[in-house]
Amino acid sequence: MRAIGLGLASALFFAFTFILNRSMESSGGSWMWSSSLRYIFMVPFLIIIVASRKNIRQLFVVMREHYLLWFVWSFVGFVLFYAPICFAASYAPGWLTAGTWQFTIIAGSLLAPLFKERLKTAEGTAVRNAGIPLKSLFVSFIILLGIIVMQIDQAQHLPFFQLVLGTFPVLAASFAYPLGNRKMMSICGGRLDTYQRVLGMTLSSLPWWIGLSIAAFFTAGPPTPVQTMQALLVAVSSGVIATVLFFRATEMVRLDMQKLAAVEATQSMEVLFTVIGEVLFLSIPMPSLLSWSGIVLVMIGILIHSYMTHRPQREQKQNISI
């Protein structure tokens, strides 16, 4: 339950991403600045945290062992995750972006066969491809159904092209984020703590963000002071606090695919937090009764996931890299 609690807390701080990104796009800011500034601003905060724990040297030692893999999977986990979400915010409101993002609940379960697991049983140890956790996947569909119900009433008011451009980039991001996260956990092998891993992935993806900021400068000009301040808020709330909380939660249960899927499912609460935030700060209309029924489905799914994590496991599982 501690991992579930950390996941819910991260969902609250992640919700600021969708609210502030929509605010920045509504005020005319470029999506390229919104995405690149967040990670550029994250660097000094994370360096201070890791340096205060005297763990920077160990991080660089581990990064040098597989520097190319760090570069590739940080690009997948951070760049292919956040740049599409910021792009989608140009065409859709925050609730739609946050709702579509919840497809990552199912995406995380579907990615399980890309990893191997070591099973320790009475007969010995065996290594096999991890199977899709069907029970967790079924409950994830309940949560996703709730998200779809929440959006039915809202999506019919959007033009088709906005629905497409506000949806498909986020669907791609929903696969990239758990894939990059899990691959980096596998590469680190438990030798780095959460702060080190987030800093390492941020530094490894920094060349991509610098390149995107250069493109933004020549196509849209420099960022406005308002966008810069809002990007800083996103960097602190979502980039540092939420990311560290979520990575810590997944690190706690990384040896069990079913529990890992349950922690990732807590991110569905971003929809509820985003709706509340947009009502309070962006003055959007209150969701309809149909949307609230979807919220109830999401919460039921979270409760079922939490119950499933308490069921005793007959086999001890351990992920290893492929």
PDB file of N, CA and C in Angstrom, residues 181-283:
ATOM      1  N   ASN A 181      11.042   3.505 -18.667  1.00  0.00           N
ATOM      2  CA  ASN A 181      11.200   3.355 -17.224  1.00  0.00           C
ATOM      3  C   ASN A 181      11.642   1.945 -16.864  1.00  0.00           C
ATOM      4  N   ARG A 182      10.968   0.948 -17.423  1.00  0.00           N
ATOM      5  CA  ARG A 182      11.289  -0.441 -17.084  1.00  0.00           C
ATOM      6  C   ARG A 182      12.662  -0.845 -17.623  1.00  0.00           C
ATOM      7  N   LYS A 183      12.989  -0.403 -18.825  1.00  0.00           N
ATOM      8  CA  LYS A 183      14.300  -0.735 -19.381  1.00  0.00           C
ATOM      9  C   LYS A 183      15.420  -0.155 -18.532  1.00  0.00           C
ATOM     10  N   MET A 184      15.248   1.082 -18.065  1.00  0.00           N
ATOM     11  CA  MET A 184      16.290   1.695 -17.254  1.00  0.00           C
ATOM     12  C   MET A 184      16.388   1.028 -15.895  1.00  0.00           C
ATOM     13  N   MET A 185      15.280   0.593 -15.317  1.00  0.00           N
ATOM     14  CA  MET A 185      15.339  -0.163 -14.070  1.00  0.00           C
ATOM     15  C   MET A 185      16.111  -1.453 -14.267  1.00  0.00           C
ATOM     16  N   SER A 186      15.894  -2.085 -15.416  1.00  0.00           N
ATOM     17  CA  SER A 186      16.594  -3.338 -15.708  1.00  0.00           C
ATOM     18  C   SER A 186      18.083  -3.097 -15.894  1.00  0.00           C
ATOM     19  N   ILE A 187      18.445  -2.021 -16.575  1.00  0.00           N
ATOM     20  CA  ILE A 187      19.857  -1.704 -16.806  1.00  0.00           C
ATOM     21  C   ILE A 187      20.560  -1.356 -15.500  1.00  0.00           C
ATOM     22  N   CYS A 188      19.888  -0.602 -14.645  1.00  0.00           N
ATOM     23  CA  CYS A 188      20.498  -0.201 -13.367  1.00  0.00           C
ATOM     24  C   CYS A 188      20.640  -1.383 -12.414  1.00  0.00           C
ATOM     25  N   GLY A 189      19.722  -2.325 -12.499  1.00  0.00           N
ATOM     26  CA  GLY A 189      19.825  -3.514 -11.669  1.00  0.00           C
ATOM     27  C   GLY A 189      19.806  -3.253 -10.178  1.00  0.00           C
ATOM     28  N   GLY A 190      19.122  -2.209  -9.740  1.00  0.00           N
ATOM     29  CA  GLY A 190      19.024  -1.917  -8.314  1.00  0.00           C
ATOM     30  C   GLY A 190      20.242  -1.234  -7.723  1.00  0.00           C
ATOM     31  N   ARG A 191      21.222  -0.850  -8.547  1.00  0.00           N
ATOM     32  CA  ARG A 191      22.439  -0.228  -8.021  1.00  0.00           C
ATOM     33  C   ARG A 191      22.291   1.275  -7.790  1.00  0.00           C
ATOM     34  N   LEU A 192      21.266   1.889  -8.357  1.00  0.00           N
ATOM     35  CA  LEU A 192      21.038   3.319  -8.194  1.00  0.00           C
ATOM     36  C   LEU A 192      19.706   3.547  -7.500  1.00  0.00           C
ATOM     37  N   ASP A 193      19.638   4.611  -6.694  1.00  0.00           N
ATOM     38  CA  ASP A 193      18.352   4.953  -6.104  1.00  0.00           C
ATOM     39  C   ASP A 193      17.533   5.774  -7.097  1.00  0.00           C
ATOM     40  N   THR A 194      16.327   6.128  -6.693  1.00  0.00           N
ATOM     41  CA  THR A 194      15.417   6.806  -7.604  1.00  0.00           C
ATOM     42  C   THR A 194      15.959   8.145  -8.067  1.00  0.00           C
ATOM     43  N   TYR A 195      16.538   8.925  -7.155  1.00  0.00           N
ATOM     44  CA  TYR A 195      17.047  10.240  -7.515  1.00  0.00           C
ATOM     45  C   TYR A 195      18.175  10.125  -8.535  1.00  0.00           C
ATOM     46  N   GLN A 196      19.061   9.158  -8.338  1.00  0.00           N
ATOM     47  CA  GLN A 196      20.161   8.966  -9.279  1.00  0.00           C
ATOM     48  C   GLN A 196      19.643   8.585 -10.659  1.00  0.00           C
ATOM     49  N   ARG A 197      18.671   7.690 -10.686  1.00  0.00           N
ATOM     50  CA  ARG A 197      18.166   7.228 -11.977  1.00  0.00           C
ATOM     51  C   ARG A 197      17.451   8.343 -12.737  1.00  0.00           C
ATOM     52  N   VAL A 198      16.652   9.158 -12.044  1.00  0.00           N
ATOM     53  CA  VAL A 198      15.972  10.269 -12.710  1.00  0.00           C
ATOM     54  C   VAL A 198      16.985  11.284 -13.217  1.00  0.00           C
ATOM     55  N   LEU A 199      18.010  11.589 -12.417  1.00  0.00           N
ATOM     56  CA  LEU A 199      19.040  12.523 -12.865  1.00  0.00           C
ATOM     57  C   LEU A 199      19.787  11.959 -14.059  1.00  0.00           C
ATOM     58  N   GLY A 200      20.140  10.674 -14.009  1.00  0.00           N
ATOM     59  CA  GLY A 200      20.854  10.064 -15.117  1.00  0.00           C
ATOM     60  C   GLY A 200      20.054  10.098 -16.404  1.00  0.00           C
ATOM     61  N   MET A 201      18.763   9.820 -16.320  1.00  0.00           N
ATOM     62  CA  MET A 201      17.921   9.851 -17.512  1.00  0.00           C
ATOM     63  C   MET A 201      17.729  11.281 -18.013  1.00  0.00           C
ATOM     64  N   THR A 202      17.645  12.235 -17.098  1.00  0.00           N
ATOM     65  CA  THR A 202      17.507  13.633 -17.505  1.00  0.00           C
ATOM     66  C   THR A 202      18.760  14.124 -18.210  1.00  0.00           C
ATOM     67  N   LEU A 203      19.935  13.811 -17.654  1.00  0.00           N
ATOM     68  CA  LEU A 203      21.188  14.206 -18.296  1.00  0.00           C
ATOM     69  C   LEU A 203      21.356  13.523 -19.649  1.00  0.00           C
ATOM     70  N   SER A 204      20.969  12.256 -19.731  1.00  0.00           N
ATOM     71  CA  SER A 204      21.117  11.520 -20.985  1.00  0.00           C
ATOM     72  C   SER A 204      20.194  12.044 -22.070  1.00  0.00           C
ATOM     73  N   SER A 205      19.037  12.568 -21.678  1.00  0.00           N
ATOM     74  CA  SER A 205      18.099  13.110 -22.665  1.00  0.00           C
ATOM     75  C   SER A 205      18.334  14.591 -22.939  1.00  0.00           C
ATOM     76  N   LEU A 206      19.249  15.227 -22.200  1.00  0.00           N
ATOM     77  CA  LEU A 206      19.464  16.675 -22.326  1.00  0.00           C
ATOM     78  C   LEU A 206      19.833  17.108 -23.745  1.00  0.00           C
ATOM     79  N   PRO A 207      20.689  16.373 -24.482  1.00  0.00           N
ATOM     80  CA  PRO A 207      20.987  16.806 -25.863  1.00  0.00           C
ATOM     81  C   PRO A 207      19.733  16.926 -26.728  1.00  0.00           C
ATOM     82  N   TRP A 208      18.774  16.031 -26.531  1.00  0.00           N
ATOM     83  CA  TRP A 208      17.541  16.117 -27.300  1.00  0.00           C
ATOM     84  C   TRP A 208      16.752  17.377 -26.948  1.00  0.00           C
ATOM     85  N   TRP A 209      16.716  17.712 -25.654  1.00  0.00           N
ATOM     86  CA  TRP A 209      15.961  18.892 -25.233  1.00  0.00           C
ATOM     87  C   TRP A 209      16.633  20.176 -25.688  1.00  0.00           C
ATOM     88  N   ILE A 210      17.946  20.203 -25.667  1.00  0.00           N
ATOM     89  CA  ILE A 210      18.651  21.397 -26.163  1.00  0.00           C
ATOM     90  C   ILE A 210      18.380  21.589 -27.650  1.00  0.00           C
ATOM     91  N   GLY A 211      18.413  20.481 -28.406  1.00  0.00           N
ATOM     92  CA  GLY A 211      18.106  20.574 -29.837  1.00  0.00           C
ATOM     93  C   GLY A 211      16.697  21.062 -30.083  1.00  0.00           C
ATOM     94  N   LEU A 212      15.739  20.601 -29.276  1.00  0.00           N
ATOM     95  CA  LEU A 212      14.350  21.028 -29.442  1.00  0.00           C
ATOM     96  C   LEU A 212      14.187  22.500 -29.067  1.00  0.00           C
ATOM     97  N   SER A 213      14.908  22.962 -28.064  1.00  0.00           N
ATOM     98  CA  SER A 213      14.817  24.379 -27.683  1.00  0.00           C
ATOM     99  C   SER A 213      15.411  25.281 -28.767  1.00  0.00           C
ATOM    100  N   ILE A 214      16.460  24.809 -29.429  1.00  0.00           N
ATOM    101  CA  ILE A 214      17.028  25.584 -30.547  1.00  0.00           C
ATOM    102  C   ILE A 214      16.011  25.688 -31.684  1.00  0.00           C
ATOM    103  N   ALA A 215      15.350  24.565 -31.976  1.00  0.00           N
ATOM    104  CA  ALA A 215      14.312  24.584 -33.009  1.00  0.00           C
ATOM    105  C   ALA A 215      13.184  25.532 -32.615  1.00  0.00           C
ATOM    106  N   ALA A 216      12.824  25.539 -31.328  1.00  0.00           N
ATOM    107  CA  ALA A 216      11.761  26.423 -30.861  1.00  0.00           C
ATOM    108  C   ALA A 216      12.154  27.889 -31.014  1.00  0.00           C
ATOM    109  N   PHE A 217      13.420  28.193 -30.754  1.00  0.00           N
ATOM    110  CA  PHE A 217      13.876  29.588 -30.839  1.00  0.00           C
ATOM    111  C   PHE A 217      13.764  30.114 -32.265  1.00  0.00           C
ATOM    112  N   PHE A 218      14.132  29.272 -33.245  1.00  0.00           N
ATOM    113  CA  PHE A 218      14.130  29.736 -34.634  1.00  0.00           C
ATOM    114  C   PHE A 218      12.745  29.683 -35.267  1.00  0.00           C
ATOM    115  N   THR A 219      11.819  28.957 -34.696  1.00  0.00           N
ATOM    116  CA  THR A 219      10.475  28.869 -35.269  1.00  0.00           C
ATOM    117  C   THR A 219       9.446  29.711 -34.527  1.00  0.00           C
ATOM    118  N   ALA A 220       9.628  29.882 -33.215  1.00  0.00           N
ATOM    119  CA  ALA A 220       8.629  30.608 -32.420  1.00  0.00           C
ATOM    120  C   ALA A 220       9.215  31.752 -31.611  1.00  0.00           C
ATOM    121  N   GLY A 221      10.536  31.942 -31.664  1.00  0.00           N
ATOM    122  CA  GLY A 221      11.156  32.979 -30.869  1.00  0.00           C
ATOM    123  C   GLY A 221      11.389  32.536 -29.441  1.00  0.00           C
ATOM    124  N   PRO A 222      11.906  33.413 -28.585  1.00  0.00           N
ATOM    125  CA  PRO A 222      12.172  33.038 -27.188  1.00  0.00           C
ATOM    126  C   PRO A 222      10.880  32.839 -26.411  1.00  0.00           C
ATOM    127  N   PRO A 223      10.918  32.076 -25.337  1.00  0.00           N
ATOM    128  CA  PRO A 223       9.707  31.872 -24.530  1.00  0.00           C
ATOM    129  C   PRO A 223       9.332  33.144 -23.780  1.00  0.00           C
ATOM    130  N   THR A 224       8.051  33.321 -23.518  1.00  0.00           N
ATOM    131  CA  THR A 224       7.593  34.465 -22.756  1.00  0.00           C
ATOM    132  C   THR A 224       7.902  34.253 -21.275  1.00  0.00           C
ATOM    133  N   PRO A 225       7.969  35.336 -20.496  1.00  0.00           N
ATOM    134  CA  PRO A 225       8.201  35.161 -19.051  1.00  0.00           C
ATOM    135  C   PRO A 225       7.156  34.290 -18.374  1.00  0.00           C
ATOM    136  N   VAL A 226       5.888  34.415 -18.818  1.00  0.00           N
ATOM    137  CA  VAL A 226       4.827  33.598 -18.223  1.00  0.00           C
ATOM    138  C   VAL A 226       5.062  32.121 -18.514  1.00  0.00           C
ATOM    139  N   GLN A 227       5.397  31.797 -19.768  1.00  0.00           N
ATOM    140  CA  GLN A 227       5.647  30.404 -20.115  1.00  0.00           C
ATOM    141  C   GLN A 227       6.858  29.856 -19.384  1.00  0.00           C
ATOM    142  N   THR A 228       7.884  30.675 -19.235  1.00  0.00           N
ATOM    143  CA  THR A 228       9.081  30.250 -18.512  1.00  0.00           C
ATOM    144  C   THR A 228       8.753  29.926 -17.062  1.00  0.00           C
ATOM    145  N   MET A 229       7.949  30.773 -16.418  1.00  0.00           N
ATOM    146  CA  MET A 229       7.584  30.529 -15.024  1.00  0.00           C
ATOM    147  C   MET A 229       6.721  29.280 -14.898  1.00  0.00           C
ATOM    148  N   GLN A 230       5.764  29.113 -15.803  1.00  0.00           N
ATOM    149  CA  GLN A 230       4.913  27.931 -15.746  1.00  0.00           C
ATOM    150  C   GLN A 230       5.703  26.656 -16.029  1.00  0.00           C
ATOM    151  N   ALA A 231       6.673  26.731 -16.950  1.00  0.00           N
ATOM    152  CA  ALA A 231       7.525  25.574 -17.227  1.00  0.00           C
ATOM    153  C   ALA A 231       8.358  25.220 -16.001  1.00  0.00           C
ATOM    154  N   LEU A 232       8.784  26.242 -15.260  1.00  0.00           N
ATOM    155  CA  LEU A 232       9.527  25.994 -14.024  1.00  0.00           C
ATOM    156  C   LEU A 232       8.655  25.287 -12.996  1.00  0.00           C
ATOM    157  N   LEU A 233       7.388  25.712 -12.889  1.00  0.00           N
ATOM    158  CA  LEU A 233       6.463  25.046 -11.967  1.00  0.00           C
ATOM    159  C   LEU A 233       6.244  23.589 -12.359  1.00  0.00           C
ATOM    160  N   VAL A 234       6.133  23.325 -13.662  1.00  0.00           N
ATOM    161  CA  VAL A 234       5.980  21.951 -14.135  1.00  0.00           C
ATOM    162  C   VAL A 234       7.223  21.138 -13.808  1.00  0.00           C
ATOM    163  N   ALA A 235       8.396  21.759 -13.987  1.00  0.00           N
ATOM    164  CA  ALA A 235       9.653  21.056 -13.714  1.00  0.00           C
ATOM    165  C   ALA A 235       9.739  20.622 -12.258  1.00  0.00           C
ATOM    166  N   VAL A 236       9.305  21.495 -11.346  1.00  0.00           N
ATOM    167  CA  VAL A 236       9.386  21.180  -9.920  1.00  0.00           C
ATOM    168  C   VAL A 236       8.304  20.180  -9.520  1.00  0.00           C
ATOM    169  N   SER A 237       7.040  20.482  -9.873  1.00  0.00           N
ATOM    170  CA  SER A 237       5.930  19.648  -9.411  1.00  0.00           C
ATOM    171  C   SER A 237       5.881  18.305 -10.114  1.00  0.00           C
ATOM    172  N   SER A 238       5.997  18.325 -11.433  1.00  0.00           N
ATOM    173  CA  SER A 238       5.865  17.086 -12.195  1.00  0.00           C
ATOM    174  C   SER A 238       7.214  16.451 -12.485  1.00  0.00           C
ATOM    175  N   GLY A 239       8.175  17.257 -12.963  1.00  0.00           N
ATOM    176  CA  GLY A 239       9.465  16.709 -13.354  1.00  0.00           C
ATOM    177  C   GLY A 239      10.285  16.174 -12.207  1.00  0.00           C
ATOM    178  N   VAL A 240      10.250  16.855 -11.057  1.00  0.00           N
ATOM    179  CA  VAL A 240      11.058  16.424  -9.912  1.00  0.00           C
ATOM    180  C   VAL A 240      10.207  15.624  -8.921  1.00  0.00           C
ATOM    181  N   ILE A 241       9.185  16.272  -8.341  1.00  0.00           N
ATOM    182  CA  ILE A 241       8.421  15.630  -7.269  1.00  0.00           C
ATOM    183  C   ILE A 241       7.663  14.410  -7.781  1.00  0.00           C
ATOM    184  N   ALA A 242       6.822  14.590  -8.826  1.00  0.00           N
ATOM    185  CA  ALA A 242       5.997  13.486  -9.311  1.00  0.00           C
ATOM    186  C   ALA A 242       6.833  12.356  -9.898  1.00  0.00           C
ATOM    187  N   THR A 243       7.853  12.695 -10.687  1.00  0.00           N
ATOM    188  CA  THR A 243       8.675  11.657 -11.314  1.00  0.00           C
ATOM    189  C   THR A 243       9.409  10.835 -10.266  1.00  0.00           C
ATOM    190  N   VAL A 244       9.980  11.509  -9.273  1.00  0.00           N
ATOM    191  CA  VAL A 244      10.705  10.788  -8.223  1.00  0.00           C
ATOM    192  C   VAL A 244       9.752   9.894  -7.432  1.00  0.00           C
ATOM    193  N   LEU A 245       8.561  10.416  -7.114  1.00  0.00           N
ATOM    194  CA  LEU A 245       7.586   9.613  -6.374  1.00  0.00           C
ATOM    195  C   LEU A 245       7.168   8.380  -7.169  1.00  0.00           C
ATOM    196  N   PHE A 246       6.894   8.571  -8.451  1.00  0.00           N
ATOM    197  CA  PHE A 246       6.437   7.454  -9.277  1.00  0.00           C
ATOM    198  C   PHE A 246       7.554   6.432  -9.495  1.00  0.00           C
ATOM    199  N   PHE A 247       8.762   6.912  -9.790  1.00  0.00           N
ATOM    200  CA  PHE A 247       9.874   5.988  -9.989  1.00  0.00           C
ATOM    201  C   PHE A 247      10.190   5.232  -8.702  1.00  0.00           C
ATOM    202  N   ARG A 248      10.056   5.905  -7.564  1.00  0.00           N
ATOM    203  CA  ARG A 248      10.282   5.229  -6.290  1.00  0.00           C
ATOM    204  C   ARG A 248       9.230   4.142  -6.078  1.00  0.00           C
ATOM    205  N   ALA A 249       7.973   4.455  -6.409  1.00  0.00           N
ATOM    206  CA  ALA A 249       6.902   3.476  -6.252  1.00  0.00           C
ATOM    207  C   ALA A 249       7.135   2.259  -7.136  1.00  0.00           C
ATOM    208  N   THR A 250       7.520   2.473  -8.396  1.00  0.00           N
ATOM    209  CA  THR A 250       7.771   1.346  -9.294  1.00  0.00           C
ATOM    210  C   THR A 250       9.013   0.575  -8.880  1.00  0.00           C
ATOM    211  N   GLU A 251       9.996   1.267  -8.321  1.00  0.00           N
ATOM    212  CA  GLU A 251      11.211   0.593  -7.853  1.00  0.00           C
ATOM    213  C   GLU A 251      10.880  -0.362  -6.705  1.00  0.00           C
ATOM    214  N   MET A 252       9.942   0.010  -5.844  1.00  0.00           N
ATOM    215  CA  MET A 252       9.587  -0.812  -4.688  1.00  0.00           C
ATOM    216  C   MET A 252       8.958  -2.141  -5.095  1.00  0.00           C
ATOM    217  N   VAL A 253       8.310  -2.174  -6.276  1.00  0.00           N
ATOM    218  CA  VAL A 253       7.591  -3.392  -6.684  1.00  0.00           C
ATOM    219  C   VAL A 253       8.117  -3.931  -8.013  1.00  0.00           C
ATOM    220  N   ARG A 254       9.339  -3.572  -8.387  1.00  0.00           N
ATOM    221  CA  ARG A 254       9.842  -3.924  -9.712  1.00  0.00           C
ATOM    222  C   ARG A 254      10.016  -5.422  -9.906  1.00  0.00           C
ATOM    223  N   LEU A 255      10.039  -6.206  -8.836  1.00  0.00           N
ATOM    224  CA  LEU A 255      10.231  -7.644  -8.952  1.00  0.00           C
ATOM    225  C   LEU A 255       8.931  -8.408  -9.184  1.00  0.00           C
ATOM    226  N   ASP A 256       7.811  -7.708  -9.233  1.00  0.00           N
ATOM    227  CA  ASP A 256       6.521  -8.373  -9.398  1.00  0.00           C
ATOM    228  C   ASP A 256       5.716  -7.613 -10.446  1.00  0.00           C
ATOM    229  N   MET A 257       5.473  -8.259 -11.604  1.00  0.00           N
ATOM    230  CA  MET A 257       4.792  -7.596 -12.714  1.00  0.00           C
ATOM    231  C   MET A 257       3.365  -7.197 -12.346  1.00  0.00           C
ATOM    232  N   GLN A 258       2.673  -7.997 -11.536  1.00  0.00           N
ATOM    233  CA  GLN A 258       1.295  -7.684 -11.156  1.00  0.00           C
ATOM    234  C   GLN A 258       1.253  -6.448 -10.276  1.00  0.00           C
ATOM    235  N   LYS A 259       2.141  -6.366  -9.298  1.00  0.00           N
ATOM    236  CA  LYS A 259       2.173  -5.188  -8.438  1.00  0.00           C
ATOM    237  C   LYS A 259       2.644  -3.960  -9.207  1.00  0.00           C
ATOM    238  N   LEU A 260       3.583  -4.166 -10.142  1.00  0.00           N
ATOM    239  CA  LEU A 260       4.058  -3.056 -10.955  1.00  0.00           C
ATOM    240  C   LEU A 260       2.917  -2.485 -11.784  1.00  0.00           C
ATOM    241  N   ALA A 261       2.091  -3.355 -12.355  1.00  0.00           N
ATOM    242  CA  ALA A 261       0.933  -2.889 -13.117  1.00  0.00           C
ATOM    243  C   ALA A 261      -0.043  -2.124 -12.225  1.00  0.00           C
ATOM    244  N   ALA A 262      -0.189  -2.564 -10.968  1.00  0.00           N
ATOM    245  CA  ALA A 262      -1.092  -1.887 -10.041  1.00  0.00           C
ATOM    246  C   ALA A 262      -0.599  -0.485  -9.714  1.00  0.00           C
ATOM    247  N   VAL A 263       0.715  -0.334  -9.498  1.00  0.00           N
ATOM    248  CA  VAL A 263       1.274   0.991  -9.212  1.00  0.00           C
ATOM    249  C   VAL A 263       1.095   1.910 -10.415  1.00  0.00           C
ATOM    250  N   GLU A 264       1.361   1.387 -11.606  1.00  0.00           N
ATOM    251  CA  GLU A 264       1.186   2.205 -12.801  1.00  0.00           C
ATOM    252  C   GLU A 264      -0.269   2.605 -12.991  1.00  0.00           C
ATOM    253  N   ALA A 265      -1.197   1.782 -12.509  1.00  0.00           N
ATOM    254  CA  ALA A 265      -2.620   2.093 -12.638  1.00  0.00           C
ATOM    255  C   ALA A 265      -3.034   3.274 -11.773  1.00  0.00           C
ATOM    256  N   THR A 266      -2.271   3.603 -10.737  1.00  0.00           N
ATOM    257  CA  THR A 266      -2.628   4.750  -9.899  1.00  0.00           C
ATOM    258  C   THR A 266      -2.599   6.047 -10.694  1.00  0.00           C
ATOM    259  N   GLN A 267      -1.889   6.051 -11.824  1.00  0.00           N
ATOM    260  CA  GLN A 267      -1.808   7.268 -12.616  1.00  0.00           C
ATOM    261  C   GLN A 267      -3.143   7.648 -13.243  1.00  0.00           C
ATOM    262  N   SER A 268      -4.107   6.734 -13.217  1.00  0.00           N
ATOM    263  CA  SER A 268      -5.442   7.057 -13.725  1.00  0.00           C
ATOM    264  C   SER A 268      -6.091   8.187 -12.930  1.00  0.00           C
ATOM    265  N   MET A 269      -5.662   8.381 -11.686  1.00  0.00           N
ATOM    266  CA  MET A 269      -6.228   9.444 -10.865  1.00  0.00           C
ATOM    267  C   MET A 269      -5.830  10.826 -11.374  1.00  0.00           C
ATOM    268  N   GLU A 270      -4.881  10.884 -12.307  1.00  0.00           N
ATOM    269  CA  GLU A 270      -4.528  12.166 -12.914  1.00  0.00           C
ATOM    270  C   GLU A 270      -5.750  12.810 -13.561  1.00  0.00           C
ATOM    271  N   VAL A 271      -6.642  11.983 -14.109  1.00  0.00           N
ATOM    272  CA  VAL A 271      -7.835  12.517 -14.760  1.00  0.00           C
ATOM    273  C   VAL A 271      -8.684  13.289 -13.763  1.00  0.00           C
ATOM    274  N   LEU A 272      -8.949  12.687 -12.614  1.00  0.00           N
ATOM    275  CA  LEU A 272      -9.750  13.341 -11.585  1.00  0.00           C
ATOM    276  C   LEU A 272      -9.070  14.619 -11.111  1.00  0.00           C
ATOM    277  N   PHE A 273      -7.761  14.544 -10.839  1.00  0.00           N
ATOM    278  CA  PHE A 273      -7.038  15.721 -10.364  1.00  0.00           C
ATOM    279  C   PHE A 273      -7.000  16.820 -11.432  1.00  0.00           C
ATOM    280  N   THR A 274      -6.885  16.425 -12.711  1.00  0.00           N
ATOM    281  CA  THR A 274      -6.840  17.418 -13.786  1.00  0.00           C
ATOM    282  C   THR A 274      -8.187  18.108 -13.948  1.00  0.00           C
ATOM    283  N   VAL A 275      -9.272  17.341 -13.874  1.00  0.00           N
ATOM    284  CA  VAL A 275     -10.608  17.933 -13.968  1.00  0.00           C
ATOM    285  C   VAL A 275     -10.810  18.961 -12.858  1.00  0.00           C
ATOM    286  N   ILE A 276     -10.458  18.594 -11.639  1.00  0.00           N
ATOM    287  CA  ILE A 276     -10.617  19.508 -10.502  1.00  0.00           C
ATOM    288  C   ILE A 276      -9.765  20.754 -10.709  1.00  0.00           C
ATOM    289  N   GLY A 277      -8.520  20.555 -11.151  1.00  0.00           N
ATOM    290  CA  GLY A 277      -7.628  21.694 -11.358  1.00  0.00           C
ATOM    291  C   GLY A 277      -8.107  22.629 -12.445  1.00  0.00           C
ATOM    292  N   GLU A 278      -8.623  22.076 -13.563  1.00  0.00           N
ATOM    293  CA  GLU A 278      -9.094  22.935 -14.647  1.00  0.00           C
ATOM    294  C   GLU A 278     -10.367  23.676 -14.254  1.00  0.00           C
ATOM    295  N   VAL A 279     -11.209  23.045 -13.456  1.00  0.00           N
ATOM    296  CA  VAL A 279     -12.412  23.734 -12.975  1.00  0.00           C
ATOM    297  C   VAL A 279     -12.026  24.903 -12.075  1.00  0.00           C
ATOM    298  N   LEU A 280     -11.044  24.693 -11.206  1.00  0.00           N
ATOM    299  CA  LEU A 280     -10.660  25.722 -10.245  1.00  0.00           C
ATOM    300  C   LEU A 280      -9.824  26.837 -10.877  1.00  0.00           C
ATOM    301  N   PHE A 281      -8.875  26.468 -11.748  1.00  0.00           N
ATOM    302  CA  PHE A 281      -7.899  27.450 -12.237  1.00  0.00           C
ATOM    303  C   PHE A 281      -8.145  27.930 -13.665  1.00  0.00           C
ATOM    304  N   LEU A 282      -8.773  27.103 -14.508  1.00  0.00           N
ATOM    305  CA  LEU A 282      -9.000  27.502 -15.901  1.00  0.00           C
ATOM    306  C   LEU A 282     -10.480  27.725 -16.199  1.00  0.00           C
ATOM    307  N   SER A 283     -11.315  27.588 -15.188  1.00  0.00           N
ATOM    308  CA  SER A 283     -12.748  27.910 -15.285  1.00  0.00           C
ATOM    309  C   SER A 283     -13.473  27.101 -16.358  1.00  0.00           C
TER     310      SER A 283
END
